[in-house]
């Protein structure tokens, strides 16, 4: 059985975006309700790293092999 994936990192990127979004949302909530417990700077760093990784691995179309 052959599986052709146009982008092998697509699933990992979606999971990474979901996790970072949840962490950012939780830390935004903490910033509003309990500012002393917030880790907003770590969340912003995670968002930037996620953006860099998705740009590097997420949007490059692979060349299709023609037969």
Coordinates of C-alpha atoms in Angstrom, one line a residue:
X1 CA 0.0 0.0 0.0
X2 CA 1.5 3.3 -1.1
X3 CA 0.6 6.5 0.6
X4 CA 1.5 9.8 -1.1
X5 CA 1.7 12.8 1.3
X6 CA 2.1 16.2 -0.2
X7 CA 3.4 17.4 3.1
X8 CA 4.6 15.0 5.7
X9 CA 4.6 17.7 8.4
X10 CA 1.0 18.8 8.0
X11 CA -0.4 16.7 10.8
X12 CA 2.4 17.6 13.2
X13 CA 1.9 21.3 12.4
X14 CA -1.8 21.1 13.1
X15 CA -1.1 19.4 16.5
X16 CA 1.6 22.0 17.3
X17 CA -0.7 24.9 16.5
X18 CA -3.5 23.4 18.6
X19 CA -1.2 22.9 21.6
X20 CA 0.4 26.3 21.4
X21 CA -3.1 27.9 21.0
X22 CA -4.3 26.2 24.1
X23 CA -1.3 27.3 26.1
X24 CA -1.6 30.8 24.8
X25 CA -5.3 30.9 25.6
X26 CA -4.8 29.6 29.1
X27 CA -2.0 32.1 29.8
X28 CA -4.1 35.0 28.5
X29 CA -6.9 33.9 30.8
X30 CA -4.3 33.8 33.7
X31 CA -3.1 37.3 32.7
X32 CA -6.7 38.7 33.0
X33 CA -7.8 36.8 36.1
X34 CA -4.6 36.2 38.1
X35 CA -1.8 38.4 36.7
X36 CA 0.7 37.0 39.2
X37 CA 0.4 33.5 37.9
X38 CA 0.7 34.3 34.2
X39 CA 3.5 33.0 32.0
X40 CA 2.6 35.2 29.0
X41 CA 6.2 35.7 27.8
X42 CA 6.7 32.0 27.5
X43 CA 3.5 31.7 25.4
X44 CA 4.7 34.5 23.1
X45 CA 8.0 32.7 22.6
X46 CA 6.1 29.5 21.8
X47 CA 3.9 31.3 19.3
X48 CA 7.0 32.8 17.6
X49 CA 8.7 29.4 17.5
X50 CA 5.6 27.8 16.1
X51 CA 5.4 30.4 13.4
X52 CA 9.0 29.8 12.4
X53 CA 8.5 26.0 12.3
X54 CA 5.3 26.2 10.3
X55 CA 6.9 28.6 7.8
X56 CA 9.9 26.3 7.5
X57 CA 8.2 23.0 7.2
X58 CA 4.5 23.7 6.5
X59 CA 4.1 25.7 3.3
X60 CA 6.7 24.1 1.0
X61 CA 4.9 22.1 -1.7
X62 CA 6.8 19.0 -2.6
X63 CA 7.4 18.3 -6.3
X64 CA 5.1 15.7 -7.6
X65 CA 6.7 12.8 -9.4
X66 CA 5.2 12.3 -12.8
X67 CA 5.1 8.8 -14.3

